[in-house]
Amino acid sequence: MTNTIWLFLPRIIMSNSQAWASQSQTVVAEASDSEAPSEKEEEHVELPYDPDQDPEERRAIRREYRQLLRGIDDKTTDEQLASAVLKANEISQSVRNNSEMVLDSSIFTHASDLHSQRVRKLKFGTGAFNIAEFLVRLRGYMTKEQVLCDEDEEEGPQDEEEDVLCWDRIGRLALAKTRRVPTLAPMYGPLRLEQRQRKTRAPRARLDKDATETQTQELSASDIVRSENETSTNVNKLRAVLDDLPESQPTINLFKLIVNPQSFSQTVENLFHLSFLVRDGDAAVVMEDDLPVVFRSEKPTENQTLDEGLKKRQLIFEIDVATWKRAIEVLQLKEPVVPTRHPSTNSGSKWYG
């Protein structure tokens, strides 16, 4: 059976420029009332997508967008935020490529997020219930200067507070809103209160278990075997191999780097680990004299990716046993560049960490 490994390197999927470029805006001039309905003129507007736009003009557009982004923060006023949006609309008239459209959308995203935060901070319900004002109005409603109590009320010695307030009026007002059938509601509960006796639970028979079954297992440092085949560890080892390449010969043949003449499976693993370095920009694969070579590289910054037009591409690499044996024979490999890893053994009495 042929063993095959597929190496997938991630790529950046650009927006559908072709679909965008294929859309043309058509302005139809309506015919006048005197003309026949069939006589209409179509005026084709210039396509918005232009891959050959002047690079200097594109840099100037990105520079203006970045200045707007730096100017939008939590301290930006509403007027400044509206001015920034209008300025972005003005700059977008000159945008002809996808990278500038990304910056344009990021400005509107940042501005909308900032605006939504301010809306959530608005305070509503400023006309809340004022207890002090309610008590003042209630006292004024029950004062005898404003309304007289019932004339049938017997005269007699009353407290000063009772002489000032007319509770009958507020009582009649409350009674009109709370008319219901009176029910029995004793203040101290029912007349006869039976105390419930608390039931005592009978003790359950305790089941004695085997002490050896419940005993916790004590582990020592020697019982834990650290796995040497972790992906991150092997990727770092491969990065160290590329770092140790001499300055006079900074590149190395791809097959010479990954092929392990002693193990086909570790050859496949080395190729898999190399894909992580290429994905992160720590290594690069190029063609020299029709042969793939690998060298150590630095991860490009975001500005370099935009200004220099750097793009990630997807590469599918296939290797089988026949290719592995052929590489060993042609390159005359005796020892692997990446040291051979000892196969891990799983023992029942060991813990792996």
mmCIF file of C-alpha atoms in Angstrom:
data_model
loop_
_atom_site.group_PDB
_atom_site.id
_atom_site.type_symbol
_atom_site.label_atom_id
_atom_site.label_comp_id
_atom_site.label_asym_id
_atom_site.label_seq_id
_atom_site.Cartn_x
_atom_site.Cartn_y
_atom_site.Cartn_z
ATOM 1 C CA MET A 1 0.000 0.000 0.000
ATOM 2 C CA THR A 2 1.274 3.468 -0.826
ATOM 3 C CA ASN A 3 1.461 5.863 2.116
ATOM 4 C CA THR A 4 0.652 9.421 1.145
ATOM 5 C CA ILE A 5 0.869 12.632 3.114
ATOM 6 C CA TRP A 6 -0.955 15.796 2.049
ATOM 7 C CA LEU A 7 0.583 19.023 3.242
ATOM 8 C CA PHE A 8 -1.818 21.966 3.374
ATOM 9 C CA LEU A 9 -0.421 25.429 3.792
ATOM 10 C CA PRO A 10 -3.077 28.043 4.689
ATOM 11 C CA ARG A 11 -3.857 30.803 2.283
ATOM 12 C CA ILE A 12 -5.599 34.113 2.397
ATOM 13 C CA ILE A 13 -8.802 34.044 0.403
ATOM 14 C CA MET A 14 -9.173 37.366 -1.236
ATOM 15 C CA SER A 15 -12.586 38.819 -1.815
ATOM 16 C CA ASN A 16 -14.276 38.026 -5.061
ATOM 17 C CA SER A 17 -12.684 40.737 -7.135
ATOM 18 C CA GLN A 18 -13.815 39.264 -10.416
ATOM 19 C CA ALA A 19 -17.443 39.294 -9.365
ATOM 20 C CA TRP A 20 -17.021 42.874 -8.175
ATOM 21 C CA ALA A 21 -15.270 43.906 -11.374
ATOM 22 C CA SER A 22 -17.897 42.198 -13.529
ATOM 23 C CA GLN A 23 -20.632 44.396 -12.124
ATOM 24 C CA SER A 24 -21.008 47.572 -14.120
ATOM 25 C CA GLN A 25 -23.215 50.416 -13.080
ATOM 26 C CA THR A 26 -25.606 51.643 -15.720
ATOM 27 C CA VAL A 27 -27.229 54.996 -15.624
ATOM 28 C CA VAL A 28 -30.348 55.111 -17.750
ATOM 29 C CA ALA A 29 -31.401 58.538 -18.887
ATOM 30 C CA GLU A 30 -35.181 58.727 -18.883
ATOM 31 C CA ALA A 31 -36.682 59.992 -22.085
ATOM 32 C CA SER A 32 -38.680 63.184 -22.047
ATOM 33 C CA ASP A 33 -42.472 63.168 -22.229
ATOM 34 C CA SER A 34 -42.389 64.014 -25.925
ATOM 35 C CA GLU A 35 -40.149 61.052 -26.804
ATOM 36 C CA ALA A 36 -41.301 57.493 -27.291
ATOM 37 C CA PRO A 37 -40.777 55.117 -24.313
ATOM 38 C CA SER A 38 -38.428 52.949 -26.393
ATOM 39 C CA GLU A 39 -35.918 55.764 -26.904
ATOM 40 C CA LYS A 40 -33.605 55.484 -23.859
ATOM 41 C CA GLU A 41 -29.911 56.067 -23.632
ATOM 42 C CA GLU A 42 -27.555 53.989 -21.477
ATOM 43 C CA GLU A 43 -24.393 55.525 -20.091
ATOM 44 C CA HIS A 44 -21.787 53.062 -18.717
ATOM 45 C CA VAL A 45 -19.863 54.273 -15.713
ATOM 46 C CA GLU A 46 -16.197 53.399 -15.227
ATOM 47 C CA LEU A 47 -15.643 50.107 -13.388
ATOM 48 C CA PRO A 48 -14.755 50.590 -9.669
ATOM 49 C CA TYR A 49 -12.089 47.836 -9.641
ATOM 50 C CA ASP A 50 -8.713 48.758 -11.134
ATOM 51 C CA PRO A 51 -5.820 46.330 -10.500
ATOM 52 C CA ASP A 52 -3.422 48.695 -12.310
ATOM 53 C CA GLN A 53 -4.057 51.684 -10.069
ATOM 54 C CA ASP A 54 -1.022 53.859 -9.365
ATOM 55 C CA PRO A 55 0.850 52.416 -6.317
ATOM 56 C CA GLU A 56 1.610 55.913 -5.019
ATOM 57 C CA GLU A 57 -2.084 56.770 -5.076
ATOM 58 C CA ARG A 58 -2.894 53.545 -3.200
ATOM 59 C CA ARG A 59 -0.288 54.337 -0.522
ATOM 60 C CA ALA A 60 -1.736 57.822 -0.107
ATOM 61 C CA ILE A 61 -5.245 56.369 0.315
ATOM 62 C CA ARG A 62 -4.051 53.867 2.940
ATOM 63 C CA ARG A 63 -2.162 56.638 4.741
ATOM 64 C CA GLU A 64 -5.325 58.752 4.977
ATOM 65 C CA TYR A 65 -7.356 55.778 6.213
ATOM 66 C CA ARG A 66 -4.797 54.997 8.947
ATOM 67 C CA GLN A 67 -4.818 58.627 10.078
ATOM 68 C CA LEU A 68 -8.605 58.436 10.441
ATOM 69 C CA LEU A 69 -8.333 55.189 12.419
ATOM 70 C CA ARG A 70 -5.792 56.697 14.793
ATOM 71 C CA GLY A 71 -8.048 59.707 15.347
ATOM 72 C CA ILE A 72 -11.089 57.635 16.396
ATOM 73 C CA ASP A 73 -10.977 56.682 20.080
ATOM 74 C CA ASP A 74 -13.072 56.940 23.244
ATOM 75 C CA LYS A 75 -12.308 60.662 23.560
ATOM 76 C CA THR A 76 -13.622 61.486 20.087
ATOM 77 C CA THR A 77 -16.648 63.777 20.175
ATOM 78 C CA ASP A 78 -19.813 63.143 18.178
ATOM 79 C CA GLU A 79 -18.929 65.955 15.774
ATOM 80 C CA GLN A 80 -15.448 64.532 15.185
ATOM 81 C CA LEU A 81 -16.901 61.061 14.659
ATOM 82 C CA ALA A 82 -19.369 62.361 12.067
ATOM 83 C CA SER A 83 -16.569 64.299 10.355
ATOM 84 C CA ALA A 84 -14.426 61.145 10.208
ATOM 85 C CA VAL A 85 -17.252 59.193 8.558
ATOM 86 C CA LEU A 86 -17.750 61.936 5.968
ATOM 87 C CA LYS A 87 -14.002 62.009 5.314
ATOM 88 C CA ALA A 88 -14.003 58.221 4.834
ATOM 89 C CA ASN A 89 -16.835 58.573 2.310
ATOM 90 C CA GLU A 90 -14.787 61.143 0.440
ATOM 91 C CA ILE A 91 -11.683 58.925 0.381
ATOM 92 C CA SER A 92 -13.701 55.906 -0.776
ATOM 93 C CA GLN A 93 -14.389 57.650 -4.084
ATOM 94 C CA SER A 94 -10.761 56.946 -5.051
ATOM 95 C CA VAL A 95 -10.661 53.320 -3.836
ATOM 96 C CA ARG A 96 -10.144 50.763 -6.604
ATOM 97 C CA ASN A 97 -8.678 47.719 -4.771
ATOM 98 C CA ASN A 98 -9.622 45.266 -2.061
ATOM 99 C CA SER A 99 -6.963 46.168 0.533
ATOM 100 C CA GLU A 100 -8.172 49.766 0.657
ATOM 101 C CA MET A 101 -11.785 48.598 0.926
ATOM 102 C CA VAL A 102 -10.809 46.562 4.005
ATOM 103 C CA LEU A 103 -9.444 49.705 5.676
ATOM 104 C CA ASP A 104 -12.608 51.583 4.700
ATOM 105 C CA SER A 105 -14.829 48.942 6.295
ATOM 106 C CA SER A 106 -12.676 48.839 9.445
ATOM 107 C CA ILE A 107 -13.266 52.577 9.942
ATOM 108 C CA PHE A 108 -17.045 52.149 9.774
ATOM 109 C CA THR A 109 -16.878 49.092 12.051
ATOM 110 C CA HIS A 110 -14.835 50.973 14.646
ATOM 111 C CA ALA A 111 -17.098 54.027 14.418
ATOM 112 C CA SER A 112 -20.286 51.970 14.783
ATOM 113 C CA ASP A 113 -18.882 50.103 17.806
ATOM 114 C CA LEU A 114 -17.932 53.379 19.459
ATOM 115 C CA HIS A 115 -21.376 54.822 18.725
ATOM 116 C CA SER A 116 -23.167 51.763 20.155
ATOM 117 C CA GLN A 117 -21.122 52.023 23.364
ATOM 118 C CA ARG A 118 -22.211 55.621 23.795
ATOM 119 C CA VAL A 119 -25.862 54.723 23.216
ATOM 120 C CA ARG A 120 -25.671 52.059 25.927
ATOM 121 C CA LYS A 121 -24.263 54.638 28.352
ATOM 122 C CA LEU A 122 -27.228 56.992 27.923
ATOM 123 C CA LYS A 123 -29.304 57.398 31.068
ATOM 124 C CA PHE A 124 -33.056 56.979 30.686
ATOM 125 C CA GLY A 125 -35.858 57.405 33.187
ATOM 126 C CA THR A 126 -34.760 60.733 34.654
ATOM 127 C CA GLY A 127 -38.346 61.394 35.802
ATOM 128 C CA ALA A 128 -38.254 58.712 38.518
ATOM 129 C CA PHE A 129 -40.657 58.630 41.458
ATOM 130 C CA ASN A 130 -39.741 61.254 44.066
ATOM 131 C CA ILE A 131 -40.799 60.125 47.540
ATOM 132 C CA ALA A 132 -40.171 63.500 49.191
ATOM 133 C CA GLU A 133 -42.383 65.312 46.685
ATOM 134 C CA PHE A 134 -45.096 62.677 47.123
ATOM 135 C CA LEU A 135 -45.143 63.159 50.908
ATOM 136 C CA VAL A 136 -45.383 66.938 50.525
ATOM 137 C CA ARG A 137 -48.372 66.655 48.179
ATOM 138 C CA LEU A 138 -50.007 64.008 50.396
ATOM 139 C CA ARG A 139 -49.703 66.230 53.442
ATOM 140 C CA GLY A 140 -51.166 69.149 51.499
ATOM 141 C CA TYR A 141 -54.071 66.941 50.395
ATOM 142 C CA MET A 142 -54.963 66.086 53.997
ATOM 143 C CA THR A 143 -54.493 69.582 55.436
ATOM 144 C CA LYS A 144 -57.633 71.234 56.754
ATOM 145 C CA GLU A 145 -56.806 74.514 55.046
ATOM 146 C CA GLN A 146 -57.436 72.826 51.675
ATOM 147 C CA VAL A 147 -60.365 70.547 52.500
ATOM 148 C CA LEU A 148 -62.744 70.282 55.470
ATOM 149 C CA CYS A 149 -63.396 66.974 57.131
ATOM 150 C CA ASP A 150 -66.852 65.610 57.703
ATOM 151 C CA GLU A 151 -69.049 67.966 59.747
ATOM 152 C CA ASP A 152 -70.417 65.023 61.731
ATOM 153 C CA GLU A 153 -67.038 64.446 63.316
ATOM 154 C CA GLU A 154 -67.315 64.873 67.068
ATOM 155 C CA GLU A 155 -65.382 67.664 68.593
ATOM 156 C CA GLY A 156 -63.044 66.715 71.361
ATOM 157 C CA PRO A 157 -59.504 66.882 72.517
ATOM 158 C CA GLN A 158 -57.253 65.768 69.665
ATOM 159 C CA ASP A 159 -53.566 65.647 69.154
ATOM 160 C CA GLU A 160 -51.916 68.433 67.303
ATOM 161 C CA GLU A 161 -51.058 66.108 64.395
ATOM 162 C CA GLU A 162 -54.664 64.828 64.151
ATOM 163 C CA ASP A 163 -55.932 68.426 64.187
ATOM 164 C CA VAL A 164 -53.742 69.265 61.195
ATOM 165 C CA LEU A 165 -54.317 66.244 58.928
ATOM 166 C CA CYS A 166 -57.637 64.903 57.701
ATOM 167 C CA TRP A 167 -57.113 61.163 57.353
ATOM 168 C CA ASP A 168 -60.749 60.560 56.419
ATOM 169 C CA ARG A 169 -60.317 62.099 52.991
ATOM 170 C CA ILE A 170 -57.290 60.042 52.040
ATOM 171 C CA GLY A 171 -59.072 56.988 53.507
ATOM 172 C CA ARG A 172 -62.101 57.479 51.257
ATOM 173 C CA LEU A 173 -59.796 57.921 48.265
ATOM 174 C CA ALA A 174 -57.930 54.714 49.067
ATOM 175 C CA LEU A 175 -61.163 52.795 49.698
ATOM 176 C CA ALA A 176 -62.431 53.644 46.217
ATOM 177 C CA LYS A 177 -59.384 51.934 44.709
ATOM 178 C CA THR A 178 -59.293 48.879 47.015
ATOM 179 C CA ARG A 179 -62.877 47.629 47.159
ATOM 180 C CA ARG A 180 -62.826 43.890 47.775
ATOM 181 C CA VAL A 181 -64.543 41.301 49.945
ATOM 182 C CA PRO A 182 -63.051 41.295 53.439
ATOM 183 C CA THR A 183 -61.493 38.028 54.437
ATOM 184 C CA LEU A 184 -60.289 36.498 57.660
ATOM 185 C CA ALA A 185 -56.713 37.578 58.174
ATOM 186 C CA PRO A 186 -55.732 37.205 61.831
ATOM 187 C CA MET A 187 -52.590 39.024 62.755
ATOM 188 C CA TYR A 188 -51.260 36.167 64.869
ATOM 189 C CA GLY A 189 -52.066 33.297 62.560
ATOM 190 C CA PRO A 190 -54.789 30.620 63.019
ATOM 191 C CA LEU A 191 -56.378 30.132 66.434
ATOM 192 C CA ARG A 192 -55.097 26.611 66.852
ATOM 193 C CA LEU A 193 -51.557 25.956 65.795
ATOM 194 C CA GLU A 194 -50.398 22.399 65.758
ATOM 195 C CA GLN A 195 -46.738 21.861 66.190
ATOM 196 C CA ARG A 196 -45.328 19.337 63.820
ATOM 197 C CA GLN A 197 -42.974 16.939 65.400
ATOM 198 C CA ARG A 198 -39.701 16.548 63.658
ATOM 199 C CA LYS A 199 -39.137 13.026 62.522
ATOM 200 C CA THR A 200 -35.814 11.528 63.320
ATOM 201 C CA ARG A 201 -34.284 9.397 60.644
ATOM 202 C CA ALA A 202 -33.092 5.984 61.548
ATOM 203 C CA PRO A 203 -29.346 5.572 61.073
ATOM 204 C CA ARG A 204 -28.475 3.611 57.998
ATOM 205 C CA ALA A 205 -26.246 0.639 58.160
ATOM 206 C CA ARG A 206 -22.836 1.652 56.986
ATOM 207 C CA LEU A 207 -21.333 -0.454 54.261
ATOM 208 C CA ASP A 208 -17.697 -1.216 54.845
ATOM 209 C CA LYS A 209 -15.863 -1.127 51.558
ATOM 210 C CA ASP A 210 -12.548 -2.589 50.781
ATOM 211 C CA ALA A 211 -9.899 -0.101 51.877
ATOM 212 C CA THR A 212 -7.680 -0.994 48.956
ATOM 213 C CA GLU A 213 -10.399 0.023 46.483
ATOM 214 C CA THR A 214 -10.851 3.535 47.865
ATOM 215 C CA GLN A 215 -7.205 4.264 48.461
ATOM 216 C CA THR A 216 -5.901 7.095 46.289
ATOM 217 C CA GLN A 217 -3.000 6.394 44.018
ATOM 218 C CA GLU A 218 0.126 8.288 44.923
ATOM 219 C CA LEU A 219 2.235 9.444 42.008
ATOM 220 C CA SER A 220 5.846 10.460 42.063
ATOM 221 C CA ALA A 221 7.878 12.356 39.495
ATOM 222 C CA SER A 222 9.307 9.098 38.179
ATOM 223 C CA ASP A 223 5.807 7.774 37.447
ATOM 224 C CA ILE A 224 5.081 10.564 34.974
ATOM 225 C CA VAL A 225 6.692 10.120 31.570
ATOM 226 C CA ARG A 226 6.978 13.296 29.572
ATOM 227 C CA SER A 227 6.092 12.759 25.941
ATOM 228 C CA GLU A 228 8.900 13.745 23.609
ATOM 229 C CA ASN A 229 6.730 13.588 20.508
ATOM 230 C CA GLU A 230 4.595 16.663 21.126
ATOM 231 C CA THR A 231 3.985 18.721 18.008
ATOM 232 C CA SER A 232 5.087 22.032 19.526
ATOM 233 C CA THR A 233 8.335 20.508 20.807
ATOM 234 C CA ASN A 234 9.203 18.998 17.442
ATOM 235 C CA VAL A 235 8.378 22.226 15.610
ATOM 236 C CA ASN A 236 10.793 24.088 17.888
ATOM 237 C CA LYS A 237 13.491 21.474 17.215
ATOM 238 C CA LEU A 238 13.038 21.917 13.478
ATOM 239 C CA ARG A 239 13.238 25.702 13.907
ATOM 240 C CA ALA A 240 16.512 25.241 15.799
ATOM 241 C CA VAL A 241 17.915 23.174 12.909
ATOM 242 C CA LEU A 242 17.196 26.036 10.489
ATOM 243 C CA ASP A 243 18.728 28.543 12.917
ATOM 244 C CA ASP A 244 21.962 26.527 13.007
ATOM 245 C CA LEU A 245 22.477 26.704 9.238
ATOM 246 C CA PRO A 246 25.741 28.527 8.395
ATOM 247 C CA GLU A 247 25.546 32.030 6.962
ATOM 248 C CA SER A 248 27.540 30.906 3.936
ATOM 249 C CA GLN A 249 24.863 28.324 3.126
ATOM 250 C CA PRO A 250 21.565 29.564 4.610
ATOM 251 C CA THR A 251 19.409 27.232 2.502
ATOM 252 C CA ILE A 252 19.000 23.465 2.665
ATOM 253 C CA ASN A 253 17.425 20.966 0.313
ATOM 254 C CA LEU A 254 13.851 20.194 1.333
ATOM 255 C CA PHE A 255 14.303 16.417 1.048
ATOM 256 C CA LYS A 256 17.632 16.513 2.877
ATOM 257 C CA LEU A 257 15.935 18.385 5.735
ATOM 258 C CA ILE A 258 12.854 16.235 6.232
ATOM 259 C CA VAL A 259 13.904 12.758 5.060
ATOM 260 C CA ASN A 260 14.830 10.361 7.827
ATOM 261 C CA PRO A 261 16.564 7.347 6.216
ATOM 262 C CA GLN A 262 15.748 5.261 9.263
ATOM 263 C CA SER A 263 11.992 5.924 9.431
ATOM 264 C CA PHE A 264 9.414 6.808 6.786
ATOM 265 C CA SER A 265 6.833 7.777 9.420
ATOM 266 C CA GLN A 266 9.183 10.351 10.968
ATOM 267 C CA THR A 267 9.851 11.714 7.480
ATOM 268 C CA VAL A 268 6.124 12.360 7.159
ATOM 269 C CA GLU A 269 6.076 13.939 10.628
ATOM 270 C CA ASN A 270 9.005 16.235 9.759
ATOM 271 C CA LEU A 271 7.121 17.438 6.690
ATOM 272 C CA PHE A 272 4.059 18.058 8.849
ATOM 273 C CA HIS A 273 6.107 20.057 11.382
ATOM 274 C CA LEU A 274 7.686 22.093 8.580
ATOM 275 C CA SER A 275 4.214 23.164 7.445
ATOM 276 C CA PHE A 276 3.696 24.969 10.779
ATOM 277 C CA LEU A 277 6.911 26.965 10.314
ATOM 278 C CA VAL A 278 5.862 27.951 6.793
ATOM 279 C CA ARG A 279 2.384 28.909 8.003
ATOM 280 C CA ASP A 280 3.766 31.192 10.728
ATOM 281 C CA GLY A 281 6.312 32.774 8.369
ATOM 282 C CA ASP A 282 9.301 31.321 10.272
ATOM 283 C CA ALA A 283 10.426 29.358 7.201
ATOM 284 C CA ALA A 284 10.052 29.681 3.444
ATOM 285 C CA VAL A 285 10.187 27.212 0.547
ATOM 286 C CA VAL A 286 11.527 28.380 -2.826
ATOM 287 C CA MET A 287 12.805 26.737 -5.992
ATOM 288 C CA GLU A 288 16.530 26.841 -6.805
ATOM 289 C CA ASP A 289 17.833 24.951 -9.849
ATOM 290 C CA ASP A 290 14.485 23.141 -10.107
ATOM 291 C CA LEU A 291 14.871 21.834 -6.541
ATOM 292 C CA PRO A 292 12.878 22.936 -3.483
ATOM 293 C CA VAL A 293 15.018 24.517 -0.764
ATOM 294 C CA VAL A 294 14.111 25.745 2.718
ATOM 295 C CA PHE A 295 15.546 28.699 4.608
ATOM 296 C CA ARG A 296 14.835 30.579 7.814
ATOM 297 C CA SER A 297 12.690 33.691 7.364
ATOM 298 C CA GLU A 298 11.086 36.408 9.456
ATOM 299 C CA LYS A 299 7.340 36.795 9.696
ATOM 300 C CA PRO A 300 6.255 39.815 7.580
ATOM 301 C CA THR A 301 4.462 42.661 9.287
ATOM 302 C CA GLU A 302 0.993 43.837 8.321
ATOM 303 C CA ASN A 303 2.389 46.917 6.577
ATOM 304 C CA GLN A 304 4.768 44.784 4.503
ATOM 305 C CA THR A 305 1.901 42.518 3.515
ATOM 306 C CA LEU A 306 -0.162 45.492 2.279
ATOM 307 C CA ASP A 307 2.596 47.629 0.750
ATOM 308 C CA GLU A 308 4.572 44.858 -0.972
ATOM 309 C CA GLY A 309 1.561 42.787 -1.943
ATOM 310 C CA LEU A 310 2.723 39.629 -0.136
ATOM 311 C CA LYS A 311 0.301 36.737 -0.406
ATOM 312 C CA LYS A 312 0.141 33.292 1.159
ATOM 313 C CA ARG A 313 -0.311 30.421 -1.245
ATOM 314 C CA GLN A 314 -1.523 26.885 -0.762
ATOM 315 C CA LEU A 315 0.831 24.029 -1.595
ATOM 316 C CA ILE A 316 -0.045 20.334 -1.748
ATOM 317 C CA PHE A 317 2.997 18.111 -1.242
ATOM 318 C CA GLU A 318 2.783 14.354 -1.808
ATOM 319 C CA ILE A 319 5.332 11.850 -0.554
ATOM 320 C CA ASP A 320 5.175 8.069 -0.576
ATOM 321 C CA VAL A 321 7.534 5.206 0.214
ATOM 322 C CA ALA A 322 8.933 5.123 -3.324
ATOM 323 C CA THR A 323 9.767 8.846 -3.211
ATOM 324 C CA TRP A 324 11.296 8.410 0.244
ATOM 325 C CA LYS A 325 13.586 5.584 -0.940
ATOM 326 C CA ARG A 326 14.502 7.507 -4.102
ATOM 327 C CA ALA A 327 15.490 10.578 -2.051
ATOM 328 C CA ILE A 328 17.710 8.452 0.210
ATOM 329 C CA GLU A 329 19.417 6.934 -2.819
ATOM 330 C CA VAL A 330 19.950 10.178 -4.743
ATOM 331 C CA LEU A 331 21.066 12.279 -1.756
ATOM 332 C CA GLN A 332 23.054 9.357 -0.273
ATOM 333 C CA LEU A 333 21.606 9.989 3.159
ATOM 334 C CA LYS A 334 23.051 8.020 6.068
ATOM 335 C CA GLU A 335 21.994 10.114 9.052
ATOM 336 C CA PRO A 336 18.948 12.399 9.320
ATOM 337 C CA VAL A 337 19.337 16.160 9.712
ATOM 338 C CA VAL A 338 16.506 16.157 12.262
ATOM 339 C CA PRO A 339 17.487 13.700 15.020
ATOM 340 C CA THR A 340 15.505 10.482 15.187
ATOM 341 C CA ARG A 341 12.861 10.461 17.906
ATOM 342 C CA HIS A 342 12.475 7.384 20.056
ATOM 343 C CA PRO A 343 9.044 5.789 19.706
ATOM 344 C CA SER A 344 6.859 6.249 22.770
ATOM 345 C CA THR A 345 5.751 3.124 24.629
ATOM 346 C CA ASN A 346 2.530 3.056 26.632
ATOM 347 C CA SER A 347 2.838 1.207 29.931
ATOM 348 C CA GLY A 348 -0.151 0.535 32.160
ATOM 349 C CA SER A 349 1.605 1.686 35.343
ATOM 350 C CA LYS A 350 2.848 4.989 33.911
ATOM 351 C CA TRP A 351 1.218 8.380 33.471
ATOM 352 C CA TYR A 352 2.014 10.483 30.413
ATOM 353 C CA GLY A 353 2.165 14.253 30.645
#
